[in-house]
């Protein structure tokens, strides 16, 4: 029996993690949950799973939830704010923390969990993009495992089974190309929020869906892969594979290419992280090679989808530049989701912040969070309307 804690239990990854736990009640117990403000779903989760603790970011919502679940036996402790998230991350009884929050808010609780000796099922890529240089050595020092949940990274991780001694020549990171694949820059100027929210293959949270449409998501994943698999960014090649059947590949020195294939279903990488190294039955569609007519490949278009270009630039600079890339994107996407800016302004904001930034090498957590604040401040002053 494995005890599981989840940061972001109400989101796309969080609820799919719970589906996996529910399908395997003899193997897992949910001991801690958390969310930003969705107390309606948290209440359902508390009534169904009786976790020991539940964190709500919003303090008032936490108080409301406390009253709503007062009748639950055994009771669940409701906590709030960053201290609350940290309590969920380090709870004594957990064996693994699934980091399914969105954004840099995950940095502090993830580091706290690693310090407390918890294995991490990592979905929250923004944390690794901005603080990979702190997290990876710390995980090694504490002897804990970082198990990738992102489908591409899970695929690479699966391709590397039994290959630890072998040198990776190249990582072939697949990308669907998102809803705007093939569009020109002029056409991108016209796209709406509703169009950007329609991903062709995956149903995901709103922020990552926008990131997929700008290809910033793939950029974040290049940086994520660099940290997870200890490769140079020049060894990571993005391959557009629009059917999302090949989840990524690894090329070894002898020219052999290993790939992991499957239907697009996030429960597989989630379940693989939870059970690693064991594979168990997962109900769902299987690939049918008698009807699968094609798997196609093309090169990304980094001149149009600048997300990828900025990501390579950020990781080449290193230091605090990936934080600037990520934070500017988080800020811009929030504005785009609020219909405050146009699609292409997401790129403008990232570019502006990266150009204005004086890089800090090897930033501490405090410096990363200060850099995040600096980004939000300069975007506010430059785009103040
Ligand atoms: P969602 O937006 O669906 O869910 C985000 C979760 O984080 C929700 O539970 C939300 O709570 C919670 N949250 C937001 N802000 C806070 C906060 N301040 N404090 C505590 N909790 C908070 O996102 P996804 O599930 O799509 O993505 C989660 C992470 O996983 C992201 O980093 C994403 O890049 C990554 N990922 C997602 C994939 C997917 O298929 N969805 C695939 C690969 C990676 P509330 O509901 O209350 O807002
Ligand atoms: Mg992915």
mmCIF file with all atom_site columns, C-alpha atoms in Angstrom, residues 1 18-29 271 275 280-282:
data_model
loop_
_atom_site.group_PDB
_atom_site.id
_atom_site.type_symbol
_atom_site.label_atom_id
_atom_site.label_alt_id
_atom_site.label_comp_id
_atom_site.label_asym_id
_atom_site.label_entity_id
_atom_site.label_seq_id
_atom_site.pdbx_PDB_ins_code
_atom_site.Cartn_x
_atom_site.Cartn_y
_atom_site.Cartn_z
_atom_site.occupancy
_atom_site.B_iso_or_equiv
_atom_site.pdbx_formal_charge
_atom_site.auth_seq_id
_atom_site.auth_comp_id
_atom_site.auth_asym_id
_atom_site.auth_atom_id
_atom_site.pdbx_PDB_model_num
ATOM 1  C CA . UNK A 1 1   ? 0.000  0.000  0.000   1.00 0.00 ? 1   UNK A CA 1
ATOM 2  C CA . UNK A 1 18  ? -7.493 10.193 -8.323  1.00 0.00 ? 18  UNK A CA 1
ATOM 3  C CA . UNK A 1 19  ? -9.072 8.058  -11.078 1.00 0.00 ? 19  UNK A CA 1
ATOM 4  C CA . UNK A 1 20  ? -5.977 5.850  -11.044 1.00 0.00 ? 20  UNK A CA 1
ATOM 5  C CA . UNK A 1 21  ? -6.063 5.582  -7.238  1.00 0.00 ? 21  UNK A CA 1
ATOM 6  C CA . UNK A 1 22  ? -9.771 4.750  -7.329  1.00 0.00 ? 22  UNK A CA 1
ATOM 7  C CA . UNK A 1 23  ? -9.215 1.976  -9.854  1.00 0.00 ? 23  UNK A CA 1
ATOM 8  C CA . UNK A 1 24  ? -6.605 0.419  -7.532  1.00 0.00 ? 24  UNK A CA 1
ATOM 9  C CA . UNK A 1 25  ? -7.959 0.785  -3.988  1.00 0.00 ? 25  UNK A CA 1
ATOM 10 C CA . UNK A 1 26  ? -5.833 -2.050 -2.579  1.00 0.00 ? 26  UNK A CA 1
ATOM 11 C CA . UNK A 1 27  ? -2.616 -0.414 -3.715  1.00 0.00 ? 27  UNK A CA 1
ATOM 12 C CA . UNK A 1 28  ? -3.084 3.265  -2.813  1.00 0.00 ? 28  UNK A CA 1
ATOM 13 C CA . UNK A 1 29  ? -4.484 5.507  -0.117  1.00 0.00 ? 29  UNK A CA 1
ATOM 14 C CA . UNK A 1 271 ? -0.053 5.325  -13.260 1.00 0.00 ? 271 UNK A CA 1
ATOM 15 C CA . UNK A 1 275 ? 3.633  2.093  -9.709  1.00 0.00 ? 275 UNK A CA 1
ATOM 16 C CA . UNK A 1 280 ? -0.490 -2.965 -14.115 1.00 0.00 ? 280 UNK A CA 1
ATOM 17 C CA . UNK A 1 281 ? -3.665 -3.162 -16.158 1.00 0.00 ? 281 UNK A CA 1
ATOM 18 C CA . UNK A 1 282 ? -5.113 0.180  -17.225 1.00 0.00 ? 282 UNK A CA 1
#
